Short mmCIF file of C-alpha atoms in Angstrom, two decimals:
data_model
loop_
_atom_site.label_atom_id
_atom_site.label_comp_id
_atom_site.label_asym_id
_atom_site.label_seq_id
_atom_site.Cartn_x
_atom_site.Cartn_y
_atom_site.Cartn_z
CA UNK A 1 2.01 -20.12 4.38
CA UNK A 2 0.15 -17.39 6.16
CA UNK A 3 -1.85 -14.45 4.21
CA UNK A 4 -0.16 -11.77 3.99
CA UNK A 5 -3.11 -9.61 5.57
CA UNK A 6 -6.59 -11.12 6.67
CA UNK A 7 -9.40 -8.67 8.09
CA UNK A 8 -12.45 -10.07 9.79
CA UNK A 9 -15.13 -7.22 10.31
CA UNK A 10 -12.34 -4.81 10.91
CA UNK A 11 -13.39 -1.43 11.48
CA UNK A 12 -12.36 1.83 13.12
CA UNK A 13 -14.76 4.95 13.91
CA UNK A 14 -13.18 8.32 14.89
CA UNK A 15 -14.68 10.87 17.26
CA UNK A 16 -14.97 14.32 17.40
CA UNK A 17 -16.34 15.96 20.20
CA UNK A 18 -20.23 14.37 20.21
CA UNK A 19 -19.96 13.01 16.45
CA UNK A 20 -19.07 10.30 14.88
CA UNK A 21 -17.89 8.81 12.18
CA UNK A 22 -16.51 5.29 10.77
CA UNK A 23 -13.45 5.62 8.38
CA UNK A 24 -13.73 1.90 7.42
CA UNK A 25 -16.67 -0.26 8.38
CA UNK A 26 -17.48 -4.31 8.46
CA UNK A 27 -13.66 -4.39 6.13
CA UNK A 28 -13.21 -8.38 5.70
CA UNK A 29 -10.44 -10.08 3.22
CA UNK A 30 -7.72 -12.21 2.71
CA UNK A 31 -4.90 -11.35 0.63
CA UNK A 32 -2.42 -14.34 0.06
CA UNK A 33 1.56 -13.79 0.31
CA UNK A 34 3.58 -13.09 -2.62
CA UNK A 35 1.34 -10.64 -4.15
CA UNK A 36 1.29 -7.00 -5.36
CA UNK A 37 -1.69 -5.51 -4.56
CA UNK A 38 -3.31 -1.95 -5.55
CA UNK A 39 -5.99 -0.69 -3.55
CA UNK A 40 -8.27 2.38 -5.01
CA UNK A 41 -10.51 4.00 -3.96
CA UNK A 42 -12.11 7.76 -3.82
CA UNK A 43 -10.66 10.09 -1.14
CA UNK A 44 -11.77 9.61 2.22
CA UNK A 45 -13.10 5.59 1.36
CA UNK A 46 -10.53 4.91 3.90
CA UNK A 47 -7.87 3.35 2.40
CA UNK A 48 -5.14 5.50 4.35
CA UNK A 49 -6.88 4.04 7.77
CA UNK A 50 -6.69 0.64 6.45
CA UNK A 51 -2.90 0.68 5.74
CA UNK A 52 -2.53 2.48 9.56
CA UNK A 53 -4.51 -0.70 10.44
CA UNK A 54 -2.42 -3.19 9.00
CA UNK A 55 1.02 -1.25 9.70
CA UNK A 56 -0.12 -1.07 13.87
CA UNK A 57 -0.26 2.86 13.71
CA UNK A 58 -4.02 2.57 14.51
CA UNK A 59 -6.46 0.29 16.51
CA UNK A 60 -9.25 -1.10 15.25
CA UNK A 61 -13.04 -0.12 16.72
CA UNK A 62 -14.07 -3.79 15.75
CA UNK A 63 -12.80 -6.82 13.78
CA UNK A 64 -9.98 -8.05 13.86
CA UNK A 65 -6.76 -7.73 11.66
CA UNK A 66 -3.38 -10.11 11.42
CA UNK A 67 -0.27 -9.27 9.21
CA UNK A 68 1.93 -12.19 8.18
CA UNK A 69 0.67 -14.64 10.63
CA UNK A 70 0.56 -12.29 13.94
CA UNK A 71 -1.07 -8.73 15.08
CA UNK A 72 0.44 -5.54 13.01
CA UNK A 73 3.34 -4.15 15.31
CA UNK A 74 3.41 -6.58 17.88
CA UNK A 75 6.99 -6.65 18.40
CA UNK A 76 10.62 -5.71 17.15
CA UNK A 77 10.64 -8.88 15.08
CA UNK A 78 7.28 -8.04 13.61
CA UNK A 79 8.36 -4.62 13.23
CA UNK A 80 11.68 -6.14 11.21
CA UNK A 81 9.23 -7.94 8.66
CA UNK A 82 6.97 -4.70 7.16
CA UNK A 83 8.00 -1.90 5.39
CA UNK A 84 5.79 1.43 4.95
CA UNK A 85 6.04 4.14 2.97
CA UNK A 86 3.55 7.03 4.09
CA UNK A 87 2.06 9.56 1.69
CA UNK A 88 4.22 12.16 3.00
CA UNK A 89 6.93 10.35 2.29
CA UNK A 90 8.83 10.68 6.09
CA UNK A 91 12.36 10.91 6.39
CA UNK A 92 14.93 13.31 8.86
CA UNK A 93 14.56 16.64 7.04
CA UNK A 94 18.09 17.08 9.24
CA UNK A 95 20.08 14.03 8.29
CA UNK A 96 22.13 13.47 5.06
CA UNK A 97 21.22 10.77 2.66
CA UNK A 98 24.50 8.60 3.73
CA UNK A 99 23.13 9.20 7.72
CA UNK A 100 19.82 7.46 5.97
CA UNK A 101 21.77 4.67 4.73
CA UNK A 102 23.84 4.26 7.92
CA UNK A 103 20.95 4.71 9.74
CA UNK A 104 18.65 2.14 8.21
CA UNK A 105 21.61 -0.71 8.11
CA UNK A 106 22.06 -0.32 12.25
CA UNK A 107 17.90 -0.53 12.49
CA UNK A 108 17.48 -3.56 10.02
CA UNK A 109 19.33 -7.44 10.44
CA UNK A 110 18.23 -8.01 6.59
CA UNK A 111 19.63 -4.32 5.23
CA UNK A 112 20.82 -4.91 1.90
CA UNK A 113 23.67 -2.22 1.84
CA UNK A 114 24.89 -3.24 -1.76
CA UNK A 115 20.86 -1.86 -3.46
CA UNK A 116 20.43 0.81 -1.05
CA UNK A 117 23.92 2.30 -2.35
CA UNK A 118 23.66 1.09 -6.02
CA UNK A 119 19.88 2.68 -5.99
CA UNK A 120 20.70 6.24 -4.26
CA UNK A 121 23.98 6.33 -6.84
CA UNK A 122 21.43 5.69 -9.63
CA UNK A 123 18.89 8.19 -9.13
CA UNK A 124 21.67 10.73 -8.81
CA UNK A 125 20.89 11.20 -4.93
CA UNK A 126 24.13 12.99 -3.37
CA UNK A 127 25.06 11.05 0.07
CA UNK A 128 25.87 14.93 1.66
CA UNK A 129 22.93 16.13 0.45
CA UNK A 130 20.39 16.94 3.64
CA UNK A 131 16.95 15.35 3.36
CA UNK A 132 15.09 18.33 3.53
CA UNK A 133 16.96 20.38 0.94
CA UNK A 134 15.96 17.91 -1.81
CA UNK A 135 12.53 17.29 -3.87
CA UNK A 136 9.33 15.90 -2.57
CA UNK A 137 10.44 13.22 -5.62
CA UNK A 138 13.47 12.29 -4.34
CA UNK A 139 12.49 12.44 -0.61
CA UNK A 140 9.74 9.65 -2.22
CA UNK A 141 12.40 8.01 -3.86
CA UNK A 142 14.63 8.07 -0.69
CA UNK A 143 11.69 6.75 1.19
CA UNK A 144 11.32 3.84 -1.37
CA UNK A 145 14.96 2.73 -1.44
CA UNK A 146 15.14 2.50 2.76
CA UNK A 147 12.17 0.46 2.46
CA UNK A 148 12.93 -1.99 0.46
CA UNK A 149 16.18 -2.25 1.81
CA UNK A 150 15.32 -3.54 4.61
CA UNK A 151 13.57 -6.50 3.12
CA UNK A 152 10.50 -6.60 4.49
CA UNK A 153 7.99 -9.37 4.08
CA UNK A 154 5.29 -7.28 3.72
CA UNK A 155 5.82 -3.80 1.79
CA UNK A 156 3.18 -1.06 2.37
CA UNK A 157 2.86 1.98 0.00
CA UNK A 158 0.97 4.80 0.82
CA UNK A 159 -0.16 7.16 -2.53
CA UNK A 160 4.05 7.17 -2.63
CA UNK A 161 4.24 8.40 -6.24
CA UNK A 162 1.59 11.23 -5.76
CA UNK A 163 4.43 13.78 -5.74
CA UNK A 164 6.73 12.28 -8.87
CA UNK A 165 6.57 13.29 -12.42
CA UNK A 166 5.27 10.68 -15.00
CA UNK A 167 8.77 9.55 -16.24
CA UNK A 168 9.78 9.41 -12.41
CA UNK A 169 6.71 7.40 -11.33
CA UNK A 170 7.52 5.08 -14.60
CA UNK A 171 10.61 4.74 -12.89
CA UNK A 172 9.53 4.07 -9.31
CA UNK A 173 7.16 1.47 -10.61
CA UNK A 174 9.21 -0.59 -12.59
CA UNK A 175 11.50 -0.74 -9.52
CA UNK A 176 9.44 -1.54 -7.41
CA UNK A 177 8.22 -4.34 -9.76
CA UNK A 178 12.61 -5.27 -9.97
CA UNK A 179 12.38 -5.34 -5.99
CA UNK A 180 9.46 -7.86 -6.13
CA UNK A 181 10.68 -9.58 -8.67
CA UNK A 182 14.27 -9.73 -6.84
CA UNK A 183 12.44 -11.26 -3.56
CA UNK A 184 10.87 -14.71 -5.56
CA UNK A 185 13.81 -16.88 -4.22
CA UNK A 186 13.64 -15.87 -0.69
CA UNK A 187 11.64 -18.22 1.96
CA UNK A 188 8.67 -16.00 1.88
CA UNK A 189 8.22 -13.62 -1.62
CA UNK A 190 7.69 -9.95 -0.58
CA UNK A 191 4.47 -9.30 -0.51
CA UNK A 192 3.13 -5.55 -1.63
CA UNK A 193 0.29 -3.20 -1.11
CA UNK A 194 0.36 -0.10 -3.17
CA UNK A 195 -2.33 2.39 -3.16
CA UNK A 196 -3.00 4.97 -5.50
CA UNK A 197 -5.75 7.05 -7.52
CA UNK A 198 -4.05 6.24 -10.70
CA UNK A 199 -5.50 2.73 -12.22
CA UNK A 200 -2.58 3.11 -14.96
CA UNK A 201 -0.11 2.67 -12.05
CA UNK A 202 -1.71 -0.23 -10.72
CA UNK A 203 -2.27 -1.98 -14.35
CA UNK A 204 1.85 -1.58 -14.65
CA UNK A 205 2.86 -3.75 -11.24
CA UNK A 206 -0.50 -5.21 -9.77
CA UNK A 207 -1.64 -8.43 -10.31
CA UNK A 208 -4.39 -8.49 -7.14
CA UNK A 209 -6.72 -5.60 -6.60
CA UNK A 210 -8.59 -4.06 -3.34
CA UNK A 211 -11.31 -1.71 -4.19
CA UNK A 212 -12.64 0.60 -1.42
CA UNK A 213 -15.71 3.09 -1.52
CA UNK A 214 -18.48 4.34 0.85
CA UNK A 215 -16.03 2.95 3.96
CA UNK A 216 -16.15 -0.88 2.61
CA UNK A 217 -14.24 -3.28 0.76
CA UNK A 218 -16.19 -3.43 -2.86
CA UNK A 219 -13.88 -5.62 -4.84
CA UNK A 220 -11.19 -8.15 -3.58
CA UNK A 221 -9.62 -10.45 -5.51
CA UNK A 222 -7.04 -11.46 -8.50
CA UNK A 223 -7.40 -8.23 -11.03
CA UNK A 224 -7.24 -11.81 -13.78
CA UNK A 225 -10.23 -13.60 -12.15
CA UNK A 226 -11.84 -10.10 -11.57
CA UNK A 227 -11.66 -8.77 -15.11
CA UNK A 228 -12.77 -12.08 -16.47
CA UNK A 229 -15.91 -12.12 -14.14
CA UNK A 230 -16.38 -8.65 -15.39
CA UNK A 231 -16.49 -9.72 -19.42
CA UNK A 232 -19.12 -12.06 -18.45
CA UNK A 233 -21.00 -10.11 -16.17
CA UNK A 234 -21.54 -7.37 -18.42
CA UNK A 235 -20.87 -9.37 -21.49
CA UNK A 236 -17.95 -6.65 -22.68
CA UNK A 237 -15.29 -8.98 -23.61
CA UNK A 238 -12.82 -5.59 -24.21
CA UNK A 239 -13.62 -4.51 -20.44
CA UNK A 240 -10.69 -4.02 -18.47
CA UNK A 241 -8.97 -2.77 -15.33
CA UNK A 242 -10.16 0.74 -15.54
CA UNK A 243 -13.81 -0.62 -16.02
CA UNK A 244 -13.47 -3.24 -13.71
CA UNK A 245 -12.77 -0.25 -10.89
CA UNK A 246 -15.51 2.40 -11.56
CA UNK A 247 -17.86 -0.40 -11.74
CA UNK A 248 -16.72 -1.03 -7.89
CA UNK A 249 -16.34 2.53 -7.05
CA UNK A 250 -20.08 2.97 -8.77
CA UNK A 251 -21.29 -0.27 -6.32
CA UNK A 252 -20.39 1.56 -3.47
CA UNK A 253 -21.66 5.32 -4.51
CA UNK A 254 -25.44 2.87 -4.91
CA UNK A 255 -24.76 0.86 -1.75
CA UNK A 256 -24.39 4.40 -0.16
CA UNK A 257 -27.70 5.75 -1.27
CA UNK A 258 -29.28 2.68 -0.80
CA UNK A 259 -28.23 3.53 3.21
CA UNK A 260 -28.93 7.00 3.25
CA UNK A 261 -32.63 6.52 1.90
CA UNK A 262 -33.55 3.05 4.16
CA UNK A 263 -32.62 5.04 6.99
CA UNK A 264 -33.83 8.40 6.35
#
């Protein structure tokens, strides 16, 4: 079976007028299918251009970059197998919530009609109601359920529970963990990447962790093989997840320096 994302020296630098900058630099990894994934990392690290990367809304400067076998966006049928749910959450501000549902089921072969309904009727979501006379929590939660009712292959998750309230984010989580959990008989599991600042989040659904800083991959790997490498390593058998991250995030803030003062 084919990783659900490989980078090889991927990288993409941005330009503004004579200056220049690199988002994400030398990125290389290899995340197998059928896995949820949380990737963290200080603003600006670049984890937003990595997930543009991988969802064929940017090209890369260098390296190279495949999504389930083939390059992000090729085609329609490429297209048909990822799901992505920006930050801001994007929906039609003018269409209804049914017009969503009716929308997404002509756009998707594998649209599973019966959880799309049962998960708008759930969250209390009226099918009249317009998308841009609701919450920022329930355009997430919108966002979410059109998403994953498509059944994508490959589901990618932009910071999409920076705008909910705890109990609401609880909520998105553990469906999202249902959703993942309700993919394990198909051919090919649906594979996840969720990023987000907050480590508790990840702990809840994750079980393979990405961590960014300074524009480069610092950790990649199972968060179990990770945090046990960690115990030894610092020879803290109670270290965790949380430690586990600001020990990467702290690698790349001393890899940056490092830079700075060899070339300076």
């Amino acid at each position: 079976m084919n990783a659900a994302i490989e980078a090889v020296g991927l990288g993409k630098q941005y330009r503004v007028g004579k200056q220049s900058r690199w988002a994400l630099s030398d990125c290389t990894l290899s995340i197998p299918s059928g896995h949820v994934v949380g990737l963290v990392g200080p603003n600006g690290a670049g984890k937003s251009t990595l997930l543009n990367l991988v969802t064929g809304l940017l090209q890369p400067t260098t390296g190279s970059v495949s999504v389930l076998g083939g390059r992000p966006a090729a085609d329609a049928s490429q297209l048909a197998r990822v799901g992505f749910v920006a930050q801001d959450a994007p929906v039609y501000t003018a269409l209804s919530v049914a017009d969503h549902l009716r929308l997404g089921e002509r756009m998707n072969q594998r649209w599973d009609a019966g959880y799309a309904r049962h998960r708008v009727e759930r969250l209390g979501l009226a099918l009249d109601a317009r998308a841009g006379r609701i919450s920022g929590g329930q355009r997430a939660q919108l966002a979410l359920t059109l998403a994953v009712a498509k059944q994508p292959d490959l589901l990618v998750l932009d910071e999409p529970a920076a705008s909910l309230d705890p109990l609401a984010r609880r909520e998105f989580l553990d469906d999202l963990a249902d959703a993942v959990a309700g993919s394990a008989g198909r051919d090919r599991p649906m594979s996840v990447v969720l990023s987000s600042h907050l480590v508790a989040d990840l702990a809840r659904v994750c079980d393979w962790l990405v961590v960014l800083s300074a524009s480069r991959v610092q950790l990649s790997g199972s968060i179990e093989d990770l945090v046990a490498e960690h115990r030894t390593a610092t020879g803290n058998p109670s270290a965790d997840l949380e430690d586990l991250v600001l020990a990467g995030l702290t690698a790349g803030r001393a890899n940056t320096r490092t830079s700075e003062e060899t070339t300076s």
